[in-house]
Amino acid sequence: NAGVTQTPKFQVLKTGQSMTLQCAQDMNHEYMSWYRQDPGMGLRLIHYSVGAGITDQGEVPNGYNVSRSTTEDFPLRLLSAAPSQTSVYFCASSPWTGDQETQYFGPGTRLLVL
Amino acid sequence: KQEVTQIPAALSVPEGENLVLNCSFTDSAIYNLQWFRQDPGKGLTSLLLIQSSQREQTSGRLNASLDKSSGRSTLYIAASQPGDSATYLCAVVNTGGFKTIFGAGTRLFVKA
């Protein structure tokens, strides 16, 4: 299993540009989520999904959109990038059933917005 | 609103020392608590997950405890090694939800 994969690894955007961060998992996990990590801070939840077609907002959803058309993929869209969105973005997945709630993280995408 | 705090923010110890990392949370109605390790420039790796009904979990040299009533968890690392150097993050999921709240982490440096 490849686990949780994220692309790209690094991206530079100009203010106002749009882009999609890709996340995929091959473990058939129902739960997937997106976090951002800023220096000196823990991870903050952006959006999450408990299954295909079901998404909900986390702590910091403004400026980000998500969709979940398949179990495997959970892309994160920035419609109009702002410098405040400069961060490291992590995707995670979990079975979230019974006692199997461990979250598995991807390697991250470093985003710089100029 | 759930808040998670980790103390200390950074810790430097000599190799072989036993150490304790602390995590506190403000709302005791948690579903589970998880400890993660993060190496520089990398993603997070799960170390231990404690369900709300459990008091502790162990994996090798690691032991995590949970006291919901006092809003505290500790991660005990025995016989520390330079390879243990990393940032350790604590995260809680509240009862009835799917949202995970993270602490800011403790950066650990184990000197050879």
Short mmCIF file of C-alpha atoms in Angstrom, two decimals:
data_model
loop_
_atom_site.label_atom_id
_atom_site.label_comp_id
_atom_site.label_asym_id
_atom_site.label_seq_id
_atom_site.Cartn_x
_atom_site.Cartn_y
_atom_site.Cartn_z
CA ASN A 1 0.00 0.00 0.00
CA ALA A 2 1.18 3.50 -0.82
CA GLY A 3 -0.78 4.86 2.17
CA VAL A 4 -1.68 8.54 1.92
CA THR A 5 -0.13 10.43 -0.99
CA GLN A 6 -0.13 14.17 -1.61
CA THR A 7 0.79 16.21 -4.67
CA PRO A 8 2.50 18.53 -5.26
CA LYS A 9 5.22 18.52 -2.60
CA PHE A 10 5.90 22.21 -3.03
CA GLN A 11 4.04 25.03 -4.79
CA VAL A 12 4.50 28.76 -5.23
CA LEU A 13 1.43 30.84 -6.11
CA LYS A 14 0.76 34.49 -6.69
CA THR A 15 -2.02 36.22 -4.78
CA GLY A 16 -5.35 35.59 -6.48
CA GLN A 17 -4.32 32.40 -8.27
CA SER A 18 -6.24 29.19 -7.77
CA MET A 19 -4.98 25.66 -7.34
CA THR A 20 -5.94 22.21 -6.13
CA LEU A 21 -3.95 20.16 -3.65
CA GLN A 22 -4.37 16.47 -4.32
CA CYS A 23 -4.76 13.76 -1.69
CA ALA A 24 -5.31 10.05 -2.27
CA GLN A 25 -5.35 6.97 -0.08
CA ASP A 26 -5.43 3.28 -0.99
CA MET A 27 -6.53 1.88 2.38
CA ASN A 28 -10.29 2.13 1.76
CA HIS A 29 -10.66 4.56 4.66
CA GLU A 30 -13.98 6.35 5.02
CA TYR A 31 -12.61 9.33 6.97
CA MET A 32 -10.33 11.86 5.33
CA SER A 33 -9.27 15.31 6.46
CA TRP A 34 -7.15 18.33 5.61
CA TYR A 35 -5.01 20.27 8.08
CA ARG A 36 -2.70 23.23 7.89
CA GLN A 37 0.38 23.65 10.05
CA ASP A 38 1.91 27.04 10.71
CA PRO A 39 5.22 27.71 12.53
CA GLY A 40 4.98 27.21 16.27
CA MET A 41 1.45 25.92 16.04
CA GLY A 42 -0.16 22.54 15.97
CA LEU A 43 -2.26 21.33 13.10
CA ARG A 44 -5.60 23.00 12.49
CA LEU A 45 -8.47 21.18 10.80
CA ILE A 46 -9.68 22.77 7.55
CA HIS A 47 -12.28 20.32 6.23
CA TYR A 48 -13.09 16.68 6.71
CA SER A 49 -15.17 13.93 5.11
CA VAL A 50 -16.76 10.83 6.60
CA GLY A 51 -17.43 9.20 3.25
CA ALA A 52 -17.97 9.81 -0.44
CA GLY A 53 -20.36 12.71 -0.97
CA ILE A 54 -20.14 13.88 2.67
CA THR A 55 -17.96 16.81 3.76
CA ASP A 56 -17.97 19.25 6.66
CA GLN A 57 -16.04 22.23 7.93
CA GLY A 58 -13.29 22.19 10.50
CA GLU A 59 -11.72 25.01 12.53
CA VAL A 60 -10.41 27.14 9.65
CA PRO A 61 -12.48 26.48 6.48
CA ASN A 62 -12.57 29.99 5.00
CA GLY A 63 -10.87 30.25 1.61
CA TYR A 64 -10.90 26.50 1.00
CA ASN A 65 -13.30 24.14 -0.77
CA VAL A 66 -13.41 20.35 -0.80
CA SER A 67 -15.35 17.57 -2.46
CA ARG A 68 -15.36 13.80 -2.07
CA SER A 69 -16.58 12.02 -5.17
CA THR A 70 -14.72 8.75 -4.44
CA THR A 71 -13.51 6.99 -1.30
CA GLU A 72 -9.90 7.30 -2.47
CA ASP A 73 -9.58 11.02 -3.30
CA PHE A 74 -10.10 14.20 -1.28
CA PRO A 75 -8.83 17.30 -3.11
CA LEU A 76 -8.49 20.70 -1.45
CA ARG A 77 -9.16 23.77 -3.60
CA LEU A 78 -7.89 27.30 -3.05
CA LEU A 79 -10.08 29.52 -5.21
CA SER A 80 -8.16 32.78 -4.76
CA ALA A 81 -4.90 32.34 -2.89
CA ALA A 82 -3.88 34.85 -0.22
CA PRO A 83 -0.51 35.27 1.57
CA SER A 84 -2.23 34.14 4.80
CA GLN A 85 -2.64 30.72 3.19
CA THR A 86 1.12 30.21 3.11
CA SER A 87 1.51 27.05 5.17
CA VAL A 88 2.21 23.33 5.14
CA TYR A 89 -0.87 21.30 4.30
CA PHE A 90 -1.38 17.74 5.49
CA CYS A 91 -3.98 15.23 4.42
CA ALA A 92 -4.95 12.33 6.67
CA SER A 93 -7.20 9.29 6.55
CA SER A 94 -8.64 6.87 9.08
CA PRO A 95 -10.95 3.85 9.15
CA TRP A 96 -12.81 5.57 12.01
CA THR A 97 -14.71 2.46 12.97
CA GLY A 98 -14.84 0.91 16.42
CA ASP A 99 -11.38 1.13 17.93
CA GLN A 100 -9.64 1.70 14.59
CA GLU A 101 -9.44 5.47 14.69
CA THR A 102 -5.73 6.00 14.17
CA GLN A 103 -5.11 8.72 11.61
CA TYR A 104 -2.53 8.19 8.88
CA PHE A 105 -0.88 11.28 7.44
CA GLY A 106 0.56 12.13 4.06
CA PRO A 107 3.99 13.79 3.66
CA GLY A 108 2.56 17.29 3.25
CA THR A 109 2.45 20.05 0.63
CA ARG A 110 4.41 23.25 1.27
CA LEU A 111 2.57 26.23 -0.19
CA LEU A 112 4.03 29.71 -0.57
CA VAL A 113 1.70 32.52 -1.66
CA LEU A 114 3.45 35.69 -2.80
CA LYS B 1 -14.25 25.21 22.84
CA GLN B 2 -11.65 22.49 23.28
CA GLU B 3 -8.09 23.71 23.74
CA VAL B 4 -5.02 21.48 23.92
CA THR B 5 -1.79 22.65 25.56
CA GLN B 6 1.59 20.91 25.58
CA ILE B 7 4.31 21.65 28.09
CA PRO B 8 7.22 22.09 27.70
CA ALA B 9 7.46 23.57 24.21
CA ALA B 10 11.02 22.26 23.91
CA LEU B 11 13.15 19.81 25.85
CA SER B 12 16.79 18.75 25.65
CA VAL B 13 17.97 15.66 27.54
CA PRO B 14 21.06 13.43 27.56
CA GLU B 15 20.81 10.00 26.01
CA GLY B 16 19.48 7.31 28.34
CA GLU B 17 17.30 9.60 30.41
CA ASN B 18 13.64 8.76 31.08
CA LEU B 19 11.34 11.66 30.26
CA VAL B 20 7.72 12.76 30.42
CA LEU B 21 5.86 14.96 27.96
CA ASN B 22 2.67 16.62 29.12
CA CYS B 23 -0.62 17.35 27.37
CA SER B 24 -3.64 19.07 28.89
CA PHE B 25 -7.11 19.67 27.45
CA THR B 26 -9.92 21.91 28.64
CA ASP B 27 -13.00 19.75 27.84
CA SER B 28 -13.03 16.32 29.46
CA ALA B 29 -15.73 15.00 27.10
CA ILE B 30 -13.25 13.42 24.71
CA TYR B 31 -13.70 10.41 22.45
CA ASN B 32 -10.01 9.58 22.20
CA LEU B 33 -6.53 11.05 22.55
CA GLN B 34 -3.65 10.33 20.23
CA TRP B 35 0.09 10.98 20.41
CA PHE B 36 2.02 11.60 17.20
CA ARG B 37 5.65 12.03 16.25
CA GLN B 38 6.77 14.47 13.55
CA ASP B 39 10.27 14.57 12.12
CA PRO B 40 11.49 17.81 10.48
CA GLY B 41 9.93 18.32 7.07
CA LYS B 42 7.87 15.16 7.35
CA GLY B 43 4.30 14.11 8.03
CA LEU B 44 2.96 12.78 11.31
CA THR B 45 3.33 9.22 12.55
CA SER B 46 0.87 7.84 15.08
CA LEU B 47 2.50 6.53 18.25
CA LEU B 48 -0.34 5.67 20.60
CA LEU B 49 -4.11 6.08 20.68
CA ILE B 50 -6.04 5.98 23.96
CA GLN B 51 -9.79 5.53 23.94
CA SER B 52 -11.79 7.55 26.47
CA SER B 53 -12.52 4.36 28.45
CA GLN B 54 -8.82 3.48 28.76
CA ARG B 55 -6.24 4.73 31.25
CA GLU B 56 -3.04 3.94 29.36
CA GLN B 57 -1.45 2.40 26.29
CA THR B 58 2.06 1.03 25.83
CA SER B 59 4.24 0.44 22.81
CA GLY B 60 7.86 -0.55 23.34
CA ARG B 61 9.61 2.22 25.28
CA LEU B 62 6.55 4.46 25.10
CA ASN B 63 3.72 4.67 27.61
CA ALA B 64 0.83 7.09 27.37
CA SER B 65 -1.61 7.72 30.20
CA LEU B 66 -4.97 9.46 30.23
CA ASP B 67 -6.81 11.13 33.11
CA LYS B 68 -10.01 12.59 31.71
CA SER B 69 -11.22 14.04 35.00
CA SER B 70 -8.17 16.25 35.30
CA GLY B 71 -7.85 16.86 31.56
CA ARG B 72 -4.33 15.47 31.32
CA SER B 73 -2.29 12.96 29.36
CA THR B 74 1.39 12.12 29.64
CA LEU B 75 3.76 10.42 27.23
CA TYR B 76 6.56 8.60 29.00
CA ILE B 77 9.67 7.73 27.01
CA ALA B 78 12.05 5.28 28.67
CA ALA B 79 15.78 5.19 28.05
CA SER B 80 15.74 7.98 25.46
CA GLN B 81 17.90 7.69 22.33
CA PRO B 82 19.13 10.28 19.80
CA GLY B 83 16.69 8.74 17.30
CA ASP B 84 13.84 9.89 19.54
CA SER B 85 14.64 13.49 18.63
CA ALA B 86 11.50 14.89 16.98
CA THR B 87 8.39 16.94 17.72
CA TYR B 88 5.69 15.12 19.68
CA LEU B 89 2.09 16.20 19.20
CA CYS B 90 -0.96 15.43 21.26
CA ALA B 91 -4.44 15.48 19.69
CA VAL B 92 -7.95 14.93 21.04
CA VAL B 93 -11.28 14.14 19.42
CA ASN B 94 -14.34 15.31 21.31
CA THR B 95 -17.29 13.06 22.04
CA GLY B 96 -19.87 13.12 19.29
CA GLY B 97 -17.62 14.67 16.67
CA PHE B 98 -15.06 13.94 14.03
CA LYS B 99 -12.92 17.00 14.64
CA THR B 100 -9.38 16.55 15.91
CA ILE B 101 -7.79 19.33 17.99
CA PHE B 102 -4.00 19.39 18.17
CA GLY B 103 -1.59 20.85 20.68
CA ALA B 104 1.36 22.90 19.43
CA GLY B 105 3.80 20.08 20.23
CA THR B 106 6.93 19.50 22.28
CA ARG B 107 10.23 19.59 20.40
CA LEU B 108 12.54 16.95 21.90
CA PHE B 109 16.30 16.80 21.43
CA VAL B 110 18.19 13.81 22.82
CA LYS B 111 21.94 14.42 23.04
CA ALA B 112 24.35 11.55 22.37
#
